[in-house]
């Protein structure tokens, strides 16, 4: 059975994961309309992953005797100021999400909730991977400078295909 405080923080994470999904979906849609097929593909896939993260929280809360609440989500921006800025925004957002996963870890330790502690470790690992894959993309973009976005767009398409 989840402690009320733990149920509350896990429900707050549903809001964050759902917003992440919508944010990446909005970015994907923007990239698609700008002609960046590879970048859009990467972001659409990312949006689906975030939706899956949100679902994991919904199921876990209910399985542990809590009540997962489906929230309204804030509308994400519709336009973005270029590819580099967009990926920096993705990285900042992932760092923020990592921070909130860490807050969950800290709370469950305080509450002696080792079942949730064990379960949340998947997200701890996932955040390390996500931050590092976005950082790799930013490194590539920095190498390219502002030119050759066409090549970058082709390149990111293969990153997703190889599951890097
Ligand atoms: Fe981007 O990761 Fe969810 O948690």
Short mmCIF file of N, CA and C and ligand atoms in Angstrom, two decimals:
data_model
loop_
_atom_site.label_atom_id
_atom_site.label_comp_id
_atom_site.label_asym_id
_atom_site.label_seq_id
_atom_site.Cartn_x
_atom_site.Cartn_y
_atom_site.Cartn_z
N UNK A 1 0.85 -1.20 0.00
CA UNK A 1 0.00 0.00 0.00
C UNK A 1 0.89 1.25 0.00
N UNK A 2 0.55 2.17 -0.89
CA UNK A 2 1.36 3.39 -0.98
C UNK A 2 1.00 4.38 0.13
N UNK A 3 2.01 5.00 0.71
CA UNK A 3 1.75 6.10 1.64
C UNK A 3 1.16 7.25 0.83
N UNK A 4 0.33 8.08 1.45
CA UNK A 4 -0.32 9.19 0.74
C UNK A 4 0.70 10.11 0.07
N UNK A 5 1.79 10.38 0.80
CA UNK A 5 2.82 11.27 0.23
C UNK A 5 3.44 10.68 -1.02
N UNK A 6 3.63 9.36 -1.00
CA UNK A 6 4.24 8.69 -2.16
C UNK A 6 3.24 8.68 -3.32
N UNK A 7 1.99 8.39 -3.00
CA UNK A 7 0.95 8.41 -4.05
C UNK A 7 0.89 9.79 -4.71
N UNK A 8 1.01 10.81 -3.87
CA UNK A 8 0.92 12.19 -4.39
C UNK A 8 2.10 12.50 -5.34
N UNK A 9 3.30 12.15 -4.92
CA UNK A 9 4.46 12.50 -5.76
C UNK A 9 4.44 11.67 -7.06
N UNK A 10 3.94 10.43 -6.99
CA UNK A 10 3.87 9.61 -8.21
C UNK A 10 2.81 10.17 -9.15
N UNK A 11 1.71 10.67 -8.58
CA UNK A 11 0.69 11.31 -9.42
C UNK A 11 1.23 12.59 -10.06
N UNK A 12 2.07 13.30 -9.33
CA UNK A 12 2.68 14.51 -9.91
C UNK A 12 3.58 14.14 -11.09
N UNK A 13 4.20 12.97 -10.99
CA UNK A 13 5.08 12.53 -12.08
C UNK A 13 4.28 12.16 -13.33
N UNK A 14 3.04 11.71 -13.13
CA UNK A 14 2.16 11.44 -14.30
C UNK A 14 2.01 12.73 -15.11
N UNK A 15 1.80 13.84 -14.41
CA UNK A 15 1.64 15.14 -15.10
C UNK A 15 2.91 15.45 -15.91
N UNK A 16 4.07 15.20 -15.29
CA UNK A 16 5.34 15.56 -15.94
C UNK A 16 5.64 14.66 -17.14
N UNK A 17 5.39 13.36 -17.00
CA UNK A 17 5.66 12.45 -18.11
C UNK A 17 4.69 12.73 -19.26
N UNK A 18 3.43 13.00 -18.92
CA UNK A 18 2.43 13.30 -19.95
C UNK A 18 2.78 14.60 -20.66
N UNK A 19 3.24 15.59 -19.89
CA UNK A 19 3.64 16.85 -20.53
C UNK A 19 4.86 16.62 -21.43
N UNK A 20 5.80 15.80 -20.97
CA UNK A 20 7.00 15.50 -21.79
C UNK A 20 6.55 14.93 -23.14
N UNK A 21 5.59 14.00 -23.09
CA UNK A 21 5.12 13.39 -24.32
C UNK A 21 4.52 14.46 -25.25
N UNK A 22 3.69 15.32 -24.69
CA UNK A 22 3.07 16.37 -25.52
C UNK A 22 4.10 17.37 -26.04
N UNK A 23 5.08 17.68 -25.20
CA UNK A 23 6.12 18.63 -25.63
C UNK A 23 6.89 18.06 -26.82
N UNK A 24 7.29 16.78 -26.73
CA UNK A 24 8.05 16.18 -27.83
C UNK A 24 7.17 15.98 -29.07
N UNK A 25 5.89 15.75 -28.82
CA UNK A 25 4.95 15.63 -29.95
C UNK A 25 4.84 16.98 -30.68
N UNK A 26 4.76 18.05 -29.89
CA UNK A 26 4.69 19.40 -30.49
C UNK A 26 5.98 19.71 -31.25
N UNK A 27 7.12 19.32 -30.67
CA UNK A 27 8.40 19.54 -31.35
C UNK A 27 8.46 18.73 -32.65
N UNK A 28 7.97 17.48 -32.57
CA UNK A 28 7.99 16.60 -33.74
C UNK A 28 7.14 17.19 -34.86
N UNK A 29 5.96 17.68 -34.48
CA UNK A 29 5.06 18.23 -35.48
C UNK A 29 5.68 19.46 -36.13
N UNK A 30 6.32 20.30 -35.32
CA UNK A 30 6.99 21.49 -35.86
C UNK A 30 8.10 21.07 -36.83
N UNK A 31 8.95 20.12 -36.39
CA UNK A 31 10.08 19.68 -37.23
C UNK A 31 9.57 19.09 -38.55
N UNK A 32 8.46 18.37 -38.46
CA UNK A 32 7.86 17.77 -39.64
C UNK A 32 7.45 18.84 -40.64
N UNK A 33 6.81 19.89 -40.14
CA UNK A 33 6.35 20.95 -41.06
C UNK A 33 7.52 21.77 -41.61
N UNK A 34 8.67 21.73 -40.92
CA UNK A 34 9.85 22.45 -41.40
C UNK A 34 10.68 21.61 -42.37
N UNK A 35 10.25 20.38 -42.60
CA UNK A 35 10.95 19.52 -43.57
C UNK A 35 12.05 18.66 -42.97
N UNK A 36 12.15 18.62 -41.65
CA UNK A 36 13.18 17.79 -41.01
C UNK A 36 12.59 16.41 -40.69
N UNK A 37 12.59 15.54 -41.67
CA UNK A 37 11.93 14.23 -41.49
C UNK A 37 12.63 13.37 -40.44
N UNK A 38 13.95 13.40 -40.41
CA UNK A 38 14.71 12.56 -39.47
C UNK A 38 14.52 13.03 -38.04
N UNK A 39 14.61 14.34 -37.86
CA UNK A 39 14.45 14.91 -36.51
C UNK A 39 13.02 14.67 -36.02
N UNK A 40 12.06 14.83 -36.93
CA UNK A 40 10.66 14.59 -36.55
C UNK A 40 10.47 13.14 -36.12
N UNK A 41 11.10 12.24 -36.84
CA UNK A 41 10.96 10.82 -36.52
C UNK A 41 11.51 10.53 -35.12
N UNK A 42 12.66 11.11 -34.83
CA UNK A 42 13.29 10.93 -33.51
C UNK A 42 12.35 11.46 -32.42
N UNK A 43 11.78 12.62 -32.67
CA UNK A 43 10.91 13.25 -31.65
C UNK A 43 9.57 12.53 -31.51
N UNK A 44 9.01 12.05 -32.61
CA UNK A 44 7.76 11.28 -32.51
C UNK A 44 7.99 10.03 -31.66
N UNK A 45 9.11 9.38 -31.90
CA UNK A 45 9.42 8.17 -31.12
C UNK A 45 9.61 8.52 -29.65
N UNK A 46 10.25 9.65 -29.40
CA UNK A 46 10.47 10.11 -28.03
C UNK A 46 9.12 10.39 -27.33
N UNK A 47 8.21 10.99 -28.09
CA UNK A 47 6.87 11.28 -27.53
C UNK A 47 6.18 9.98 -27.13
N UNK A 48 6.33 8.95 -27.94
CA UNK A 48 5.71 7.66 -27.61
C UNK A 48 6.34 7.05 -26.37
N UNK A 49 7.66 7.19 -26.26
CA UNK A 49 8.34 6.65 -25.06
C UNK A 49 7.84 7.33 -23.79
N UNK A 50 7.66 8.64 -23.89
CA UNK A 50 7.20 9.37 -22.70
C UNK A 50 5.77 8.96 -22.31
N UNK A 51 4.98 8.67 -23.32
CA UNK A 51 3.62 8.20 -23.05
C UNK A 51 3.70 6.86 -22.32
N UNK A 52 4.61 6.03 -22.74
CA UNK A 52 4.81 4.73 -22.09
C UNK A 52 5.29 4.95 -20.64
N UNK A 53 6.14 5.94 -20.42
CA UNK A 53 6.57 6.25 -19.05
C UNK A 53 5.37 6.64 -18.19
N UNK A 54 4.53 7.50 -18.77
CA UNK A 54 3.35 7.93 -18.01
C UNK A 54 2.48 6.73 -17.65
N UNK A 55 2.29 5.82 -18.61
CA UNK A 55 1.47 4.63 -18.37
C UNK A 55 2.06 3.76 -17.26
N UNK A 56 3.38 3.69 -17.21
CA UNK A 56 4.02 2.89 -16.15
C UNK A 56 3.63 3.44 -14.78
N UNK A 57 3.62 4.77 -14.65
CA UNK A 57 3.22 5.37 -13.37
C UNK A 57 1.75 5.08 -13.07
N UNK A 58 0.89 5.21 -14.09
CA UNK A 58 -0.55 4.96 -13.88
C UNK A 58 -0.75 3.54 -13.34
N UNK A 59 -0.13 2.57 -14.02
CA UNK A 59 -0.33 1.17 -13.60
C UNK A 59 0.26 0.89 -12.23
N UNK A 60 1.45 1.44 -11.99
CA UNK A 60 2.10 1.15 -10.71
C UNK A 60 1.29 1.70 -9.53
N UNK A 61 0.82 2.94 -9.66
CA UNK A 61 0.04 3.54 -8.57
C UNK A 61 -1.18 2.67 -8.26
N UNK A 62 -1.89 2.28 -9.30
CA UNK A 62 -3.11 1.47 -9.08
C UNK A 62 -2.79 0.08 -8.53
N UNK A 63 -1.72 -0.51 -9.05
CA UNK A 63 -1.34 -1.85 -8.54
C UNK A 63 -0.98 -1.82 -7.07
N UNK A 64 -0.47 -0.70 -6.62
CA UNK A 64 -0.02 -0.59 -5.22
C UNK A 64 -1.13 -0.03 -4.32
N UNK A 65 -2.35 -0.03 -4.79
CA UNK A 65 -3.47 0.36 -3.93
C UNK A 65 -3.77 1.85 -3.91
N UNK A 66 -3.12 2.60 -4.80
CA UNK A 66 -3.42 4.03 -4.88
C UNK A 66 -4.42 4.28 -6.01
N UNK A 67 -4.58 5.56 -6.35
CA UNK A 67 -5.47 5.93 -7.44
C UNK A 67 -4.73 6.89 -8.37
N UNK A 68 -4.43 6.39 -9.56
CA UNK A 68 -3.74 7.23 -10.55
C UNK A 68 -4.75 8.21 -11.14
N UNK A 69 -4.41 9.49 -11.08
CA UNK A 69 -5.32 10.53 -11.59
C UNK A 69 -4.82 11.00 -12.95
N UNK A 70 -5.73 11.00 -13.91
CA UNK A 70 -5.38 11.48 -15.26
C UNK A 70 -5.61 12.98 -15.31
N UNK A 71 -4.53 13.74 -15.51
CA UNK A 71 -4.66 15.20 -15.43
C UNK A 71 -4.92 15.87 -16.79
N UNK A 72 -5.20 17.16 -16.74
CA UNK A 72 -5.15 17.98 -17.96
C UNK A 72 -3.69 18.38 -18.13
N UNK A 73 -3.26 18.53 -19.36
CA UNK A 73 -1.87 18.93 -19.59
C UNK A 73 -1.81 20.35 -20.13
N UNK A 74 -0.82 21.07 -19.68
CA UNK A 74 -0.57 22.42 -20.18
C UNK A 74 -0.23 22.30 -21.67
N UNK A 75 -0.67 23.26 -22.46
CA UNK A 75 -0.36 23.20 -23.89
C UNK A 75 1.11 23.54 -24.14
N UNK A 76 1.84 22.69 -24.85
CA UNK A 76 3.25 23.01 -25.14
C UNK A 76 3.33 24.08 -26.23
N UNK A 77 4.50 24.70 -26.42
CA UNK A 77 4.63 25.66 -27.52
C UNK A 77 4.42 24.96 -28.86
N UNK A 78 4.02 25.75 -29.87
CA UNK A 78 3.80 25.16 -31.20
C UNK A 78 4.98 25.43 -32.11
N UNK A 79 5.76 26.47 -31.76
CA UNK A 79 6.88 26.85 -32.63
C UNK A 79 8.18 26.83 -31.85
N UNK A 80 9.26 26.54 -32.55
CA UNK A 80 10.57 26.45 -31.90
C UNK A 80 11.58 27.23 -32.74
N UNK A 81 12.62 27.71 -32.03
CA UNK A 81 13.54 28.62 -32.72
C UNK A 81 14.78 27.92 -33.27
N UNK A 82 14.56 26.92 -34.05
CA UNK A 82 15.71 26.26 -34.67
C UNK A 82 16.07 24.96 -33.96
N UNK A 83 16.84 24.16 -34.68
CA UNK A 83 17.14 22.79 -34.24
C UNK A 83 18.03 22.75 -33.00
N UNK A 84 19.06 23.59 -32.99
CA UNK A 84 19.99 23.57 -31.85
C UNK A 84 19.27 23.93 -30.56
N UNK A 85 18.51 25.01 -30.63
CA UNK A 85 17.76 25.44 -29.44
C UNK A 85 16.80 24.37 -29.00
N UNK A 86 16.18 23.73 -29.97
CA UNK A 86 15.20 22.69 -29.65
C UNK A 86 15.87 21.57 -28.85
N UNK A 87 17.03 21.11 -29.31
CA UNK A 87 17.67 20.01 -28.58
C UNK A 87 18.20 20.45 -27.22
N UNK A 88 18.61 21.72 -27.14
CA UNK A 88 19.01 22.22 -25.81
C UNK A 88 17.82 22.22 -24.87
N UNK A 89 16.66 22.56 -25.42
CA UNK A 89 15.42 22.53 -24.63
C UNK A 89 15.08 21.10 -24.18
N UNK A 90 15.31 20.14 -25.10
CA UNK A 90 15.05 18.73 -24.74
C UNK A 90 15.98 18.34 -23.58
N UNK A 91 17.26 18.72 -23.69
CA UNK A 91 18.20 18.34 -22.63
C UNK A 91 17.81 18.97 -21.28
N UNK A 92 17.49 20.26 -21.33
CA UNK A 92 17.06 20.93 -20.08
C UNK A 92 15.84 20.25 -19.48
N UNK A 93 14.91 19.87 -20.35
CA UNK A 93 13.70 19.22 -19.87
C UNK A 93 14.03 17.87 -19.24
N UNK A 94 14.91 17.12 -19.88
CA UNK A 94 15.28 15.81 -19.32
C UNK A 94 16.01 15.96 -17.98
N UNK A 95 16.82 17.02 -17.87
CA UNK A 95 17.52 17.25 -16.59
C UNK A 95 16.50 17.56 -15.49
N UNK A 96 15.48 18.30 -15.87
CA UNK A 96 14.41 18.62 -14.91
C UNK A 96 13.68 17.33 -14.50
N UNK A 97 13.41 16.47 -15.48
CA UNK A 97 12.74 15.19 -15.17
C UNK A 97 13.64 14.32 -14.28
N UNK A 98 14.93 14.30 -14.56
CA UNK A 98 15.85 13.52 -13.71
C UNK A 98 15.78 14.03 -12.28
N UNK A 99 15.71 15.34 -12.13
CA UNK A 99 15.59 15.94 -10.79
C UNK A 99 14.34 15.46 -10.08
N UNK A 100 13.24 15.36 -10.82
CA UNK A 100 12.01 14.95 -10.15
C UNK A 100 12.03 13.44 -9.85
N UNK A 101 12.71 12.67 -10.67
CA UNK A 101 12.86 11.22 -10.35
C UNK A 101 13.72 11.11 -9.07
N UNK A 102 14.75 11.91 -8.99
CA UNK A 102 15.59 11.89 -7.76
C UNK A 102 14.78 12.28 -6.52
N UNK A 103 13.86 13.22 -6.68
CA UNK A 103 13.00 13.61 -5.54
C UNK A 103 12.14 12.43 -5.09
N UNK A 104 11.69 11.64 -6.07
CA UNK A 104 10.88 10.45 -5.72
C UNK A 104 11.76 9.46 -4.94
N UNK A 105 12.97 9.25 -5.43
CA UNK A 105 13.89 8.31 -4.75
C UNK A 105 14.11 8.79 -3.31
N UNK A 106 14.37 10.07 -3.14
CA UNK A 106 14.64 10.61 -1.79
C UNK A 106 13.43 10.39 -0.88
N UNK A 107 12.22 10.63 -1.42
CA UNK A 107 11.02 10.49 -0.58
C UNK A 107 10.78 9.02 -0.19
N UNK A 108 10.93 8.11 -1.15
CA UNK A 108 10.63 6.71 -0.81
C UNK A 108 11.65 6.14 0.18
N UNK A 109 12.85 6.65 0.15
CA UNK A 109 13.84 6.22 1.14
C UNK A 109 13.39 6.72 2.52
N UNK A 110 12.98 7.97 2.55
CA UNK A 110 12.52 8.55 3.82
C UNK A 110 11.31 7.80 4.37
N UNK A 111 10.45 7.34 3.47
CA UNK A 111 9.22 6.65 3.88
C UNK A 111 9.42 5.14 4.06
N UNK A 112 10.65 4.68 3.91
CA UNK A 112 10.95 3.23 3.97
C UNK A 112 10.11 2.42 2.98
N UNK A 113 9.84 3.00 1.81
CA UNK A 113 9.06 2.30 0.79
C UNK A 113 10.03 1.66 -0.21
N UNK A 114 10.50 0.46 0.14
CA UNK A 114 11.54 -0.17 -0.69
C UNK A 114 10.97 -0.79 -1.96
N UNK A 115 9.68 -1.09 -1.97
CA UNK A 115 9.07 -1.62 -3.20
C UNK A 115 9.09 -0.53 -4.28
N UNK A 116 8.67 0.68 -3.90
CA UNK A 116 8.69 1.77 -4.88
C UNK A 116 10.13 2.15 -5.21
N UNK A 117 10.99 2.08 -4.23
CA UNK A 117 12.41 2.38 -4.47
C UNK A 117 12.97 1.45 -5.53
N UNK A 118 12.64 0.19 -5.42
CA UNK A 118 13.10 -0.81 -6.37
C UNK A 118 12.53 -0.51 -7.77
N UNK A 119 11.24 -0.21 -7.81
CA UNK A 119 10.56 0.02 -9.08
C UNK A 119 11.09 1.28 -9.79
N UNK A 120 11.36 2.31 -9.03
CA UNK A 120 11.75 3.59 -9.64
C UNK A 120 13.17 3.55 -10.23
N UNK A 121 13.94 2.52 -9.85
CA UNK A 121 15.32 2.44 -10.38
C UNK A 121 15.35 2.36 -11.90
N UNK A 122 14.30 1.76 -12.49
CA UNK A 122 14.24 1.69 -13.96
C UNK A 122 14.30 3.11 -14.54
N UNK A 123 13.61 4.04 -13.88
CA UNK A 123 13.59 5.43 -14.36
C UNK A 123 14.93 6.13 -14.12
N UNK A 124 15.58 5.76 -13.03
CA UNK A 124 16.90 6.36 -12.75
C UNK A 124 17.84 6.02 -13.92
N UNK A 125 17.84 4.74 -14.32
CA UNK A 125 18.70 4.30 -15.43
C UNK A 125 18.25 4.93 -16.74
N UNK A 126 16.96 4.97 -16.95
CA UNK A 126 16.41 5.54 -18.18
C UNK A 126 16.85 7.01 -18.34
N UNK A 127 16.82 7.76 -17.24
CA UNK A 127 17.20 9.18 -17.32
C UNK A 127 18.66 9.34 -17.68
N UNK A 128 19.52 8.46 -17.16
CA UNK A 128 20.95 8.53 -17.52
C UNK A 128 21.08 8.35 -19.03
N UNK A 129 20.37 7.35 -19.56
CA UNK A 129 20.43 7.07 -21.01
C UNK A 129 19.87 8.22 -21.83
N UNK A 130 18.75 8.76 -21.38
CA UNK A 130 18.12 9.82 -22.17
C UNK A 130 18.98 11.08 -22.19
N UNK A 131 19.51 11.44 -21.03
CA UNK A 131 20.37 12.65 -21.01
C UNK A 131 21.57 12.43 -21.92
N UNK A 132 22.15 11.24 -21.85
CA UNK A 132 23.34 11.01 -22.65
C UNK A 132 23.03 10.96 -24.14
N UNK A 133 21.89 10.40 -24.54
CA UNK A 133 21.61 10.38 -25.99
C UNK A 133 21.33 11.79 -26.50
N UNK A 134 20.67 12.62 -25.71
CA UNK A 134 20.43 14.00 -26.18
C UNK A 134 21.75 14.78 -26.21
N UNK A 135 22.61 14.53 -25.22
CA UNK A 135 23.91 15.21 -25.20
C UNK A 135 24.73 14.83 -26.44
N UNK A 136 24.65 13.56 -26.85
CA UNK A 136 25.36 13.13 -28.07
C UNK A 136 24.87 13.89 -29.29
N UNK A 137 23.56 14.08 -29.36
CA UNK A 137 22.99 14.82 -30.49
C UNK A 137 23.49 16.27 -30.47
N UNK A 138 23.51 16.87 -29.29
CA UNK A 138 23.98 18.26 -29.19
C UNK A 138 25.46 18.36 -29.58
N UNK A 139 26.25 17.37 -29.18
CA UNK A 139 27.67 17.36 -29.56
C UNK A 139 27.82 17.32 -31.08
N UNK A 140 27.01 16.49 -31.72
CA UNK A 140 27.05 16.42 -33.19
C UNK A 140 26.67 17.75 -33.81
N UNK A 141 25.63 18.36 -33.26
CA UNK A 141 25.18 19.65 -33.79
C UNK A 141 26.26 20.71 -33.63
N UNK A 142 26.97 20.65 -32.51
CA UNK A 142 28.04 21.62 -32.29
C UNK A 142 29.18 21.41 -33.27
N UNK A 143 29.44 20.15 -33.61
CA UNK A 143 30.49 19.87 -34.59
C UNK A 143 30.13 20.42 -35.95
N UNK A 144 28.84 20.32 -36.28
CA UNK A 144 28.38 20.75 -37.59
C UNK A 144 28.28 22.26 -37.73
N UNK A 145 28.15 22.95 -36.61
CA UNK A 145 27.91 24.38 -36.68
C UNK A 145 26.50 24.61 -37.21
N UNK A 146 26.28 25.70 -37.93
CA UNK A 146 24.91 25.96 -38.38
C UNK A 146 24.64 25.43 -39.77
N UNK A 147 25.69 24.84 -40.38
CA UNK A 147 25.45 24.37 -41.73
C UNK A 147 25.17 22.87 -41.73
N UNK A 148 24.82 22.41 -42.86
CA UNK A 148 24.63 20.99 -43.07
C UNK A 148 23.54 20.33 -42.23
N UNK A 149 22.44 21.03 -42.05
CA UNK A 149 21.32 20.45 -41.31
C UNK A 149 20.71 19.27 -42.08
N UNK A 150 20.88 19.31 -43.41
CA UNK A 150 20.34 18.19 -44.20
C UNK A 150 21.05 16.89 -43.81
N UNK A 151 22.38 16.96 -43.71
CA UNK A 151 23.15 15.77 -43.33
C UNK A 151 22.79 15.33 -41.92
N UNK A 152 22.65 16.30 -41.04
CA UNK A 152 22.31 15.98 -39.65
C UNK A 152 20.95 15.26 -39.60
N UNK A 153 20.03 15.79 -40.39
CA UNK A 153 18.68 15.21 -40.41
C UNK A 153 18.73 13.75 -40.88
N UNK A 154 19.58 13.46 -41.88
CA UNK A 154 19.73 12.09 -42.36
C UNK A 154 20.38 11.23 -41.27
N UNK A 155 21.34 11.83 -40.61
CA UNK A 155 22.11 11.12 -39.59
C UNK A 155 21.23 10.70 -38.41
N UNK A 156 20.40 11.62 -37.95
CA UNK A 156 19.57 11.33 -36.77
C UNK A 156 18.54 10.25 -37.11
N UNK A 157 18.18 10.17 -38.37
CA UNK A 157 17.25 9.12 -38.79
C UNK A 157 17.89 7.76 -38.52
N UNK A 158 19.20 7.65 -38.80
CA UNK A 158 19.84 6.35 -38.59
C UNK A 158 20.15 6.12 -37.11
N UNK A 159 20.33 7.18 -36.31
CA UNK A 159 20.53 7.01 -34.86
C UNK A 159 19.32 6.24 -34.30
N UNK A 160 18.12 6.71 -34.69
CA UNK A 160 16.91 6.09 -34.16
C UNK A 160 16.79 4.65 -34.63
N UNK A 161 17.13 4.42 -35.92
CA UNK A 161 17.00 3.07 -36.46
C UNK A 161 17.94 2.09 -35.78
N UNK A 162 19.15 2.57 -35.40
CA UNK A 162 20.10 1.64 -34.77
C UNK A 162 19.86 1.56 -33.25
N UNK A 163 18.87 2.34 -32.75
CA UNK A 163 18.52 2.30 -31.33
C UNK A 163 19.61 2.84 -30.43
N UNK A 164 20.50 3.71 -30.95
CA UNK A 164 21.64 4.27 -30.21
C UNK A 164 21.20 5.12 -29.03
FE1 LIG B 1 12.34 11.55 -20.78
O1 LIG B 1 11.95 10.38 -19.52
FE2 LIG B 1 10.32 10.08 -19.01
O2 LIG B 1 10.99 9.66 -17.43
#
